[in-house]
PDB file of N, CA and C in Angstrom:
ATOM      1  N   GLU A   7      55.237 112.514  80.998  1.00  0.00           N
ATOM      2  CA  GLU A   7      53.814 112.429  80.717  1.00  0.00           C
ATOM      3  C   GLU A   7      53.008 113.272  81.710  1.00  0.00           C
ATOM      4  N   GLU A   8      53.379 113.197  82.964  1.00  0.00           N
ATOM      5  CA  GLU A   8      52.678 113.953  83.990  1.00  0.00           C
ATOM      6  C   GLU A   8      52.756 115.459  83.723  1.00  0.00           C
ATOM      7  N   HIS A   9      53.923 115.906  83.292  1.00  0.00           N
ATOM      8  CA  HIS A   9      54.137 117.317  82.976  1.00  0.00           C
ATOM      9  C   HIS A   9      53.199 117.768  81.851  1.00  0.00           C
ATOM     10  N   PHE A  10      53.157 117.009  80.761  1.00  0.00           N
ATOM     11  CA  PHE A  10      52.334 117.396  79.613  1.00  0.00           C
ATOM     12  C   PHE A  10      50.845 117.275  79.916  1.00  0.00           C
ATOM     13  N   ARG A  11      50.463 116.290  80.680  1.00  0.00           N
ATOM     14  CA  ARG A  11      49.056 116.162  81.078  1.00  0.00           C
ATOM     15  C   ARG A  11      48.636 117.386  81.891  1.00  0.00           C
ATOM     16  N   ALA A  12      49.478 117.824  82.819  1.00  0.00           N
ATOM     17  CA  ALA A  12      49.160 119.002  83.620  1.00  0.00           C
ATOM     18  C   ALA A  12      49.014 120.244  82.747  1.00  0.00           C
ATOM     19  N   LEU A  13      49.853 120.375  81.729  1.00  0.00           N
ATOM     20  CA  LEU A  13      49.746 121.516  80.817  1.00  0.00           C
ATOM     21  C   LEU A  13      48.401 121.527  80.100  1.00  0.00           C
ATOM     22  N   ILE A  14      48.007 120.395  79.557  1.00  0.00           N
ATOM     23  CA  ILE A  14      46.744 120.303  78.815  1.00  0.00           C
ATOM     24  C   ILE A  14      45.555 120.473  79.750  1.00  0.00           C
ATOM     25  N   GLU A  15      45.599 119.833  80.899  1.00  0.00           N
ATOM     26  CA  GLU A  15      44.471 119.873  81.831  1.00  0.00           C
ATOM     27  C   GLU A  15      44.231 121.276  82.395  1.00  0.00           C
ATOM     28  N   HIS A  16      45.260 122.139  82.384  1.00  0.00           N
ATOM     29  CA  HIS A  16      45.118 123.481  82.935  1.00  0.00           C
ATOM     30  C   HIS A  16      45.189 124.584  81.886  1.00  0.00           C
ATOM     31  N   ALA A  17      45.256 124.212  80.621  1.00  0.00           N
ATOM     32  CA  ALA A  17      45.317 125.203  79.543  1.00  0.00           C
ATOM     33  C   ALA A  17      43.967 125.897  79.383  1.00  0.00           C
ATOM     34  N   SER A  18      44.012 127.120  78.921  1.00  0.00           N
ATOM     35  CA  SER A  18      42.761 127.837  78.679  1.00  0.00           C
ATOM     36  C   SER A  18      42.168 127.479  77.320  1.00  0.00           C
ATOM     37  N   ASP A  19      42.978 126.951  76.412  1.00  0.00           N
ATOM     38  CA  ASP A  19      42.489 126.546  75.092  1.00  0.00           C
ATOM     39  C   ASP A  19      41.773 125.207  75.170  1.00  0.00           C
ATOM     40  N   LEU A  20      40.782 125.048  74.323  1.00  0.00           N
ATOM     41  CA  LEU A  20      40.084 123.779  74.208  1.00  0.00           C
ATOM     42  C   LEU A  20      40.934 122.816  73.385  1.00  0.00           C
ATOM     43  N   VAL A  21      41.079 121.600  73.855  1.00  0.00           N
ATOM     44  CA  VAL A  21      41.774 120.557  73.115  1.00  0.00           C
ATOM     45  C   VAL A  21      40.821 119.379  72.974  1.00  0.00           C
ATOM     46  N   LEU A  22      40.611 118.955  71.726  1.00  0.00           N
ATOM     47  CA  LEU A  22      39.799 117.768  71.442  1.00  0.00           C
ATOM     48  C   LEU A  22      40.655 116.774  70.687  1.00  0.00           C
ATOM     49  N   ILE A  23      40.466 115.494  70.964  1.00  0.00           N
ATOM     50  CA  ILE A  23      41.088 114.440  70.155  1.00  0.00           C
ATOM     51  C   ILE A  23      39.960 113.649  69.535  1.00  0.00           C
ATOM     52  N   LEU A  24      40.014 113.560  68.204  1.00  0.00           N
ATOM     53  CA  LEU A  24      39.007 112.813  67.457  1.00  0.00           C
ATOM     54  C   LEU A  24      39.582 111.486  67.014  1.00  0.00           C
ATOM     55  N   GLY A  25      38.834 110.438  67.230  1.00  0.00           N
ATOM     56  CA  GLY A  25      39.226 109.112  66.784  1.00  0.00           C
ATOM     57  C   GLY A  25      38.448 108.717  65.545  1.00  0.00           C
ATOM     58  N   ALA A  26      38.152 107.443  65.462  1.00  0.00           N
ATOM     59  CA  ALA A  26      37.450 106.883  64.306  1.00  0.00           C
ATOM     60  C   ALA A  26      36.132 107.601  64.063  1.00  0.00           C
ATOM     61  N   ARG A  27      35.860 107.861  62.793  1.00  0.00           N
ATOM     62  CA  ARG A  27      34.620 108.505  62.345  1.00  0.00           C
ATOM     63  C   ARG A  27      34.361 109.856  63.015  1.00  0.00           C
ATOM     64  N   GLY A  28      35.449 110.530  63.434  1.00  0.00           N
ATOM     65  CA  GLY A  28      35.305 111.867  63.987  1.00  0.00           C
ATOM     66  C   GLY A  28      34.689 111.916  65.365  1.00  0.00           C
ATOM     67  N   ARG A  29      34.716 110.807  66.091  1.00  0.00           N
ATOM     68  CA  ARG A  29      34.162 110.774  67.449  1.00  0.00           C
ATOM     69  C   ARG A  29      35.180 111.349  68.443  1.00  0.00           C
ATOM     70  N   ILE A  30      34.674 112.096  69.397  1.00  0.00           N
ATOM     71  CA  ILE A  30      35.526 112.737  70.389  1.00  0.00           C
ATOM     72  C   ILE A  30      35.985 111.690  71.406  1.00  0.00           C
ATOM     73  N   GLU A  31      37.306 111.556  71.512  1.00  0.00           N
ATOM     74  CA  GLU A  31      37.894 110.624  72.474  1.00  0.00           C
ATOM     75  C   GLU A  31      38.435 111.353  73.697  1.00  0.00           C
ATOM     76  N   TYR A  32      38.696 112.637  73.552  1.00  0.00           N
ATOM     77  CA  TYR A  32      39.186 113.441  74.667  1.00  0.00           C
ATOM     78  C   TYR A  32      38.694 114.869  74.482  1.00  0.00           C
ATOM     79  N   ALA A  33      38.242 115.477  75.558  1.00  0.00           N
ATOM     80  CA  ALA A  33      37.898 116.899  75.592  1.00  0.00           C
ATOM     81  C   ALA A  33      38.515 117.474  76.856  1.00  0.00           C
ATOM     82  N   SER A  34      39.280 118.536  76.711  1.00  0.00           N
ATOM     83  CA  SER A  34      39.973 119.120  77.862  1.00  0.00           C
ATOM     84  C   SER A  34      38.979 119.804  78.808  1.00  0.00           C
ATOM     85  N   PRO A  35      39.379 119.968  80.056  1.00  0.00           N
ATOM     86  CA  PRO A  35      38.518 120.620  81.046  1.00  0.00           C
ATOM     87  C   PRO A  35      38.088 122.031  80.658  1.00  0.00           C
ATOM     88  N   SER A  36      38.841 122.699  79.794  1.00  0.00           N
ATOM     89  CA  SER A  36      38.471 124.062  79.392  1.00  0.00           C
ATOM     90  C   SER A  36      37.145 124.109  78.632  1.00  0.00           C
ATOM     91  N   LEU A  37      36.639 122.965  78.202  1.00  0.00           N
ATOM     92  CA  LEU A  37      35.330 122.906  77.548  1.00  0.00           C
ATOM     93  C   LEU A  37      34.256 123.492  78.462  1.00  0.00           C
ATOM     94  N   ALA A  38      34.348 123.211  79.742  1.00  0.00           N
ATOM     95  CA  ALA A  38      33.352 123.731  80.693  1.00  0.00           C
ATOM     96  C   ALA A  38      33.394 125.255  80.748  1.00  0.00           C
ATOM     97  N   ARG A  39      34.585 125.815  80.772  1.00  0.00           N
ATOM     98  CA  ARG A  39      34.716 127.271  80.854  1.00  0.00           C
ATOM     99  C   ARG A  39      34.297 127.954  79.550  1.00  0.00           C
ATOM    100  N   LEU A  40      34.673 127.368  78.430  1.00  0.00           N
ATOM    101  CA  LEU A  40      34.406 127.998  77.133  1.00  0.00           C
ATOM    102  C   LEU A  40      32.975 127.813  76.654  1.00  0.00           C
ATOM    103  N   LEU A  41      32.432 126.598  76.840  1.00  0.00           N
ATOM    104  CA  LEU A  41      31.123 126.302  76.267  1.00  0.00           C
ATOM    105  C   LEU A  41      30.108 125.753  77.261  1.00  0.00           C
ATOM    106  N   GLY A  42      30.482 125.675  78.533  1.00  0.00           N
ATOM    107  CA  GLY A  42      29.529 125.268  79.550  1.00  0.00           C
ATOM    108  C   GLY A  42      29.182 123.786  79.583  1.00  0.00           C
ATOM    109  N   HIS A  43      29.936 122.957  78.880  1.00  0.00           N
ATOM    110  CA  HIS A  43      29.688 121.511  78.869  1.00  0.00           C
ATOM    111  C   HIS A  43      30.769 120.800  79.666  1.00  0.00           C
ATOM    112  N   ARG A  44      30.395 119.733  80.361  1.00  0.00           N
ATOM    113  CA  ARG A  44      31.398 118.882  81.000  1.00  0.00           C
ATOM    114  C   ARG A  44      32.037 118.028  79.912  1.00  0.00           C
ATOM    115  N   PRO A  45      33.346 117.824  79.956  1.00  0.00           N
ATOM    116  CA  PRO A  45      34.016 117.018  78.929  1.00  0.00           C
ATOM    117  C   PRO A  45      33.388 115.642  78.731  1.00  0.00           C
ATOM    118  N   ALA A  46      32.953 114.998  79.788  1.00  0.00           N
ATOM    119  CA  ALA A  46      32.368 113.656  79.675  1.00  0.00           C
ATOM    120  C   ALA A  46      31.115 113.645  78.796  1.00  0.00           C
ATOM    121  N   GLU A  47      30.402 114.771  78.705  1.00  0.00           N
ATOM    122  CA  GLU A  47      29.191 114.854  77.879  1.00  0.00           C
ATOM    123  C   GLU A  47      29.501 114.679  76.398  1.00  0.00           C
ATOM    124  N   TRP A  48      30.705 115.029  75.989  1.00  0.00           N
ATOM    125  CA  TRP A  48      31.059 114.998  74.574  1.00  0.00           C
ATOM    126  C   TRP A  48      31.785 113.720  74.159  1.00  0.00           C
ATOM    127  N   LEU A  49      32.237 112.919  75.105  1.00  0.00           N
ATOM    128  CA  LEU A  49      32.994 111.716  74.751  1.00  0.00           C
ATOM    129  C   LEU A  49      32.125 110.752  73.950  1.00  0.00           C
ATOM    130  N   GLY A  50      32.685 110.265  72.848  1.00  0.00           N
ATOM    131  CA  GLY A  50      31.981 109.331  71.985  1.00  0.00           C
ATOM    132  C   GLY A  50      31.051 109.967  70.975  1.00  0.00           C
ATOM    133  N   VAL A  51      30.871 111.282  71.056  1.00  0.00           N
ATOM    134  CA  VAL A  51      29.981 112.003  70.142  1.00  0.00           C
ATOM    135  C   VAL A  51      30.770 112.430  68.910  1.00  0.00           C
ATOM    136  N   GLU A  52      30.135 112.336  67.729  1.00  0.00           N
ATOM    137  CA  GLU A  52      30.775 112.810  66.505  1.00  0.00           C
ATOM    138  C   GLU A  52      30.795 114.338  66.536  1.00  0.00           C
ATOM    139  N   LEU A  53      31.972 114.912  66.294  1.00  0.00           N
ATOM    140  CA  LEU A  53      32.082 116.368  66.305  1.00  0.00           C
ATOM    141  C   LEU A  53      31.129 117.005  65.302  1.00  0.00           C
ATOM    142  N   ALA A  54      30.907 116.357  64.181  1.00  0.00           N
ATOM    143  CA  ALA A  54      30.010 116.898  63.153  1.00  0.00           C
ATOM    144  C   ALA A  54      28.600 117.144  63.700  1.00  0.00           C
ATOM    145  N   ARG A  55      28.186 116.412  64.722  1.00  0.00           N
ATOM    146  CA  ARG A  55      26.858 116.602  65.308  1.00  0.00           C
ATOM    147  C   ARG A  55      26.797 117.830  66.217  1.00  0.00           C
ATOM    148  N   LEU A  56      27.966 118.357  66.583  1.00  0.00           N
ATOM    149  CA  LEU A  56      28.026 119.465  67.539  1.00  0.00           C
ATOM    150  C   LEU A  56      28.268 120.815  66.886  1.00  0.00           C
ATOM    151  N   VAL A  57      28.717 120.810  65.642  1.00  0.00           N
ATOM    152  CA  VAL A  57      29.008 122.076  64.961  1.00  0.00           C
ATOM    153  C   VAL A  57      27.749 122.616  64.299  1.00  0.00           C
ATOM    154  N   HIS A  58      27.757 123.904  64.038  1.00  0.00           N
ATOM    155  CA  HIS A  58      26.655 124.550  63.307  1.00  0.00           C
ATOM    156  C   HIS A  58      26.517 123.862  61.954  1.00  0.00           C
ATOM    157  N   PRO A  59      25.301 123.587  61.503  1.00  0.00           N
ATOM    158  CA  PRO A  59      25.120 122.894  60.216  1.00  0.00           C
ATOM    159  C   PRO A  59      25.843 123.556  59.042  1.00  0.00           C
ATOM    160  N   ALA A  60      25.941 124.871  59.050  1.00  0.00           N
ATOM    161  CA  ALA A  60      26.616 125.566  57.958  1.00  0.00           C
ATOM    162  C   ALA A  60      28.131 125.360  57.983  1.00  0.00           C
ATOM    163  N   ASP A  61      28.664 124.853  59.085  1.00  0.00           N
ATOM    164  CA  ASP A  61      30.107 124.641  59.211  1.00  0.00           C
ATOM    165  C   ASP A  61      30.530 123.203  58.919  1.00  0.00           C
ATOM    166  N   ALA A  62      29.583 122.348  58.594  1.00  0.00           N
ATOM    167  CA  ALA A  62      29.899 120.929  58.372  1.00  0.00           C
ATOM    168  C   ALA A  62      30.898 120.751  57.230  1.00  0.00           C
ATOM    169  N   GLY A  63      30.769 121.529  56.159  1.00  0.00           N
ATOM    170  CA  GLY A  63      31.698 121.429  55.032  1.00  0.00           C
ATOM    171  C   GLY A  63      33.111 121.811  55.423  1.00  0.00           C
ATOM    172  N   ALA A  64      33.245 122.906  56.173  1.00  0.00           N
ATOM    173  CA  ALA A  64      34.565 123.347  56.618  1.00  0.00           C
ATOM    174  C   ALA A  64      35.195 122.318  57.538  1.00  0.00           C
ATOM    175  N   LEU A  65      34.397 121.696  58.373  1.00  0.00           N
ATOM    176  CA  LEU A  65      34.913 120.660  59.272  1.00  0.00           C
ATOM    177  C   LEU A  65      35.464 119.497  58.460  1.00  0.00           C
ATOM    178  N   GLY A  66      34.703 119.025  57.492  1.00  0.00           N
ATOM    179  CA  GLY A  66      35.147 117.912  56.665  1.00  0.00           C
ATOM    180  C   GLY A  66      36.429 118.217  55.914  1.00  0.00           C
ATOM    181  N   GLU A  67      36.539 119.421  55.374  1.00  0.00           N
ATOM    182  CA  GLU A  67      37.746 119.818  54.651  1.00  0.00           C
ATOM    183  C   GLU A  67      38.955 119.851  55.577  1.00  0.00           C
ATOM    184  N   SER A  68      38.790 120.410  56.754  1.00  0.00           N
ATOM    185  CA  SER A  68      39.912 120.524  57.693  1.00  0.00           C
ATOM    186  C   SER A  68      40.364 119.166  58.196  1.00  0.00           C
ATOM    187  N   LEU A  69      39.426 118.263  58.438  1.00  0.00           N
ATOM    188  CA  LEU A  69      39.783 116.955  58.964  1.00  0.00           C
ATOM    189  C   LEU A  69      40.445 116.074  57.913  1.00  0.00           C
ATOM    190  N   GLY A  70      40.203 116.362  56.638  1.00  0.00           N
ATOM    191  CA  GLY A  70      40.796 115.555  55.587  1.00  0.00           C
ATOM    192  C   GLY A  70      42.002 116.199  54.928  1.00  0.00           C
ATOM    193  N   ALA A  71      42.478 117.299  55.457  1.00  0.00           N
ATOM    194  CA  ALA A  71      43.551 118.070  54.817  1.00  0.00           C
ATOM    195  C   ALA A  71      44.931 117.692  55.339  1.00  0.00           C
ATOM    196  N   ALA A  72      45.878 118.534  54.993  1.00  0.00           N
ATOM    197  CA  ALA A  72      47.298 118.342  55.337  1.00  0.00           C
ATOM    198  C   ALA A  72      47.505 118.251  56.849  1.00  0.00           C
ATOM    199  N   PRO A  73      48.744 117.970  57.279  1.00  0.00           N
ATOM    200  CA  PRO A  73      49.011 117.725  58.701  1.00  0.00           C
ATOM    201  C   PRO A  73      48.568 118.811  59.673  1.00  0.00           C
ATOM    202  N   LEU A  74      48.634 120.059  59.313  1.00  0.00           N
ATOM    203  CA  LEU A  74      48.221 121.113  60.242  1.00  0.00           C
ATOM    204  C   LEU A  74      47.407 122.142  59.474  1.00  0.00           C
ATOM    205  N   GLN A  75      46.125 122.247  59.826  1.00  0.00           N
ATOM    206  CA  GLN A  75      45.225 123.133  59.110  1.00  0.00           C
ATOM    207  C   GLN A  75      44.501 124.059  60.076  1.00  0.00           C
ATOM    208  N   PRO A  76      44.309 125.321  59.668  1.00  0.00           N
ATOM    209  CA  PRO A  76      43.476 126.203  60.493  1.00  0.00           C
ATOM    210  C   PRO A  76      42.010 125.793  60.350  1.00  0.00           C
ATOM    211  N   ILE A  77      41.238 126.080  61.374  1.00  0.00           N
ATOM    212  CA  ILE A  77      39.816 125.751  61.335  1.00  0.00           C
ATOM    213  C   ILE A  77      39.040 126.805  62.113  1.00  0.00           C
ATOM    214  N   GLU A  78      37.831 127.117  61.645  1.00  0.00           N
ATOM    215  CA  GLU A  78      36.928 128.011  62.352  1.00  0.00           C
ATOM    216  C   GLU A  78      35.563 127.349  62.348  1.00  0.00           C
ATOM    217  N   LEU A  79      35.007 127.128  63.527  1.00  0.00           N
ATOM    218  CA  LEU A  79      33.731 126.442  63.676  1.00  0.00           C
ATOM    219  C   LEU A  79      32.862 127.154  64.693  1.00  0.00           C
ATOM    220  N   ARG A  80      31.561 126.997  64.524  1.00  0.00           N
ATOM    221  CA  ARG A  80      30.623 127.440  65.544  1.00  0.00           C
ATOM    222  C   ARG A  80      30.179 126.215  66.333  1.00  0.00           C
ATOM    223  N   LEU A  81      30.309 126.305  67.638  1.00  0.00           N
ATOM    224  CA  LEU A  81      29.862 125.248  68.538  1.00  0.00           C
ATOM    225  C   LEU A  81      28.858 125.853  69.509  1.00  0.00           C
ATOM    226  N   ARG A  82      27.873 125.063  69.884  1.00  0.00           N
ATOM    227  CA  ARG A  82      26.803 125.579  70.733  1.00  0.00           C
ATOM    228  C   ARG A  82      27.200 125.542  72.213  1.00  0.00           C
ATOM    229  N   HIS A  83      27.032 126.677  72.863  1.00  0.00           N
ATOM    230  CA  HIS A  83      27.235 126.780  74.307  1.00  0.00           C
ATOM    231  C   HIS A  83      26.092 126.025  74.992  1.00  0.00           C
ATOM    232  N   ALA A  84      26.317 125.559  76.186  1.00  0.00           N
ATOM    233  CA  ALA A  84      25.296 124.828  76.934  1.00  0.00           C
ATOM    234  C   ALA A  84      24.018 125.654  77.122  1.00  0.00           C
ATOM    235  N   GLN A  85      24.137 126.977  77.085  1.00  0.00           N
ATOM    236  CA  GLN A  85      22.967 127.848  77.239  1.00  0.00           C
ATOM    237  C   GLN A  85      22.249 128.103  75.916  1.00  0.00           C
ATOM    238  N   GLY A  86      22.778 127.543  74.805  1.00  0.00           N
ATOM    239  CA  GLY A  86      22.058 127.600  73.541  1.00  0.00           C
ATOM    240  C   GLY A  86      22.654 128.451  72.441  1.00  0.00           C
ATOM    241  N   GLU A  87      23.427 129.472  72.771  1.00  0.00           N
ATOM    242  CA  GLU A  87      23.963 130.333  71.711  1.00  0.00           C
ATOM    243  C   GLU A  87      25.194 129.695  71.062  1.00  0.00           C
ATOM    244  N   TRP A  88      25.433 130.090  69.816  1.00  0.00           N
ATOM    245  CA  TRP A  88      26.589 129.587  69.070  1.00  0.00           C
ATOM    246  C   TRP A  88      27.811 130.447  69.361  1.00  0.00           C
ATOM    247  N   HIS A  89      28.960 129.809  69.547  1.00  0.00           N
ATOM    248  CA  HIS A  89      30.227 130.509  69.761  1.00  0.00           C
ATOM    249  C   HIS A  89      31.182 130.133  68.639  1.00  0.00           C
ATOM    250  N   VAL A  90      31.858 131.139  68.084  1.00  0.00           N
ATOM    251  CA  VAL A  90      32.850 130.894  67.040  1.00  0.00           C
ATOM    252  C   VAL A  90      34.187 130.581  67.711  1.00  0.00           C
ATOM    253  N   LEU A  91      34.752 129.447  67.366  1.00  0.00           N
ATOM    254  CA  LEU A  91      36.065 129.059  67.860  1.00  0.00           C
ATOM    255  C   LEU A  91      36.981 128.853  66.668  1.00  0.00           C
ATOM    256  N   GLU A  92      38.199 129.295  66.801  1.00  0.00           N
ATOM    257  CA  GLU A  92      39.166 129.062  65.727  1.00  0.00           C
ATOM    258  C   GLU A  92      40.414 128.440  66.308  1.00  0.00           C
ATOM    259  N   GLY A  93      41.051 127.628  65.512  1.00  0.00           N
ATOM    260  CA  GLY A  93      42.249 126.949  65.971  1.00  0.00           C
ATOM    261  C   GLY A  93      42.897 126.166  64.851  1.00  0.00           C
ATOM    262  N   THR A  94      43.489 125.042  65.206  1.00  0.00           N
ATOM    263  CA  THR A  94      44.167 124.203  64.222  1.00  0.00           C
ATOM    264  C   THR A  94      43.784 122.744  64.423  1.00  0.00           C
ATOM    265  N   VAL A  95      43.994 121.984  63.353  1.00  0.00           N
ATOM    266  CA  VAL A  95      43.815 120.538  63.393  1.00  0.00           C
ATOM    267  C   VAL A  95      45.154 119.914  63.037  1.00  0.00           C
ATOM    268  N   ALA A  96      45.633 119.030  63.886  1.00  0.00           N
ATOM    269  CA  ALA A  96      46.879 118.308  63.623  1.00  0.00           C
ATOM    270  C   ALA A  96      46.552 116.821  63.496  1.00  0.00           C
ATOM    271  N   ASP A  97      47.055 116.200  62.441  1.00  0.00           N
ATOM    272  CA  ASP A  97      46.828 114.777  62.216  1.00  0.00           C
ATOM    273  C   ASP A  97      47.897 113.974  62.946  1.00  0.00           C
ATOM    274  N   LEU A  98      47.528 113.427  64.079  1.00  0.00           N
ATOM    275  CA  LEU A  98      48.450 112.613  64.870  1.00  0.00           C
ATOM    276  C   LEU A  98      47.936 111.171  64.967  1.00  0.00           C
ATOM    277  N   ARG A  99      47.206 110.744  63.940  1.00  0.00           N
ATOM    278  CA  ARG A  99      46.678 109.381  63.941  1.00  0.00           C
ATOM    279  C   ARG A  99      47.779 108.333  63.923  1.00  0.00           C
ATOM    280  N   ARG A 100      48.911 108.647  63.310  1.00  0.00           N
ATOM    281  CA  ARG A 100      50.014 107.685  63.243  1.00  0.00           C
ATOM    282  C   ARG A 100      50.914 107.726  64.477  1.00  0.00           C
ATOM    283  N   ASN A 101      50.681 108.674  65.334  1.00  0.00           N
ATOM    284  CA  ASN A 101      51.457 108.780  66.570  1.00  0.00           C
ATOM    285  C   ASN A 101      50.796 107.867  67.603  1.00  0.00           C
ATOM    286  N   PRO A 102      51.474 106.792  68.024  1.00  0.00           N
ATOM    287  CA  PRO A 102      50.842 105.850  68.935  1.00  0.00           C
ATOM    288  C   PRO A 102      50.444 106.437  70.293  1.00  0.00           C
ATOM    289  N   ALA A 103      51.074 107.523  70.704  1.00  0.00           N
ATOM    290  CA  ALA A 103      50.730 108.151  71.976  1.00  0.00           C
ATOM    291  C   ALA A 103      49.415 108.909  71.891  1.00  0.00           C
ATOM    292  N   VAL A 104      49.001 109.293  70.675  1.00  0.00           N
ATOM    293  CA  VAL A 104      47.777 110.086  70.494  1.00  0.00           C
ATOM    294  C   VAL A 104      46.744 109.289  69.717  1.00  0.00           C
ATOM    295  N   GLY A 105      47.091 108.885  68.514  1.00  0.00           N
ATOM    296  CA  GLY A 105      46.204 108.056  67.702  1.00  0.00           C
ATOM    297  C   GLY A 105      44.945 108.732  67.227  1.00  0.00           C
ATOM    298  N   GLY A 106      44.997 110.042  66.959  1.00  0.00           N
ATOM    299  CA  GLY A 106      43.811 110.733  66.485  1.00  0.00           C
ATOM    300  C   GLY A 106      44.130 112.093  65.927  1.00  0.00           C
ATOM    301  N   LEU A 107      43.078 112.798  65.550  1.00  0.00           N
ATOM    302  CA  LEU A 107      43.199 114.181  65.092  1.00  0.00           C
ATOM    303  C   LEU A 107      43.074 115.078  66.313  1.00  0.00           C
ATOM    304  N   VAL A 108      43.968 116.044  66.439  1.00  0.00           N
ATOM    305  CA  VAL A 108      43.950 116.944  67.595  1.00  0.00           C
ATOM    306  C   VAL A 108      43.468 118.314  67.146  1.00  0.00           C
ATOM    307  N   LEU A 109      42.392 118.774  67.731  1.00  0.00           N
ATOM    308  CA  LEU A 109      41.885 120.115  67.481  1.00  0.00           C
ATOM    309  C   LEU A 109      42.221 120.958  68.697  1.00  0.00           C
ATOM    310  N   ASN A 110      42.822 122.107  68.431  1.00  0.00           N
ATOM    311  CA  ASN A 110      43.231 122.995  69.504  1.00  0.00           C
ATOM    312  C   ASN A 110      42.774 124.399  69.146  1.00  0.00           C
TER     313      ASN A 110
END
């Protein structure tokens, strides 16, 4: 566990774990570097509230799709501009170690 935590905590990619109703349960430290937000600022917030309004449909489709789906979203940097991020969504809700959707 310590090994994998160190990998995630020091990765350059953003990792989010979404729990019930799409609320962020985990945001990796890379959030600060990529978007200027401290991870604690996003905990408990619905991801849908953070994406560009035009991307809400794509978010819903990706979160309700097959086990691993590509996703492209615009998220607002702390300084106000929108940044396009692309990655994948993995459904690990049935995995007791994770218990959520993982966006990377």
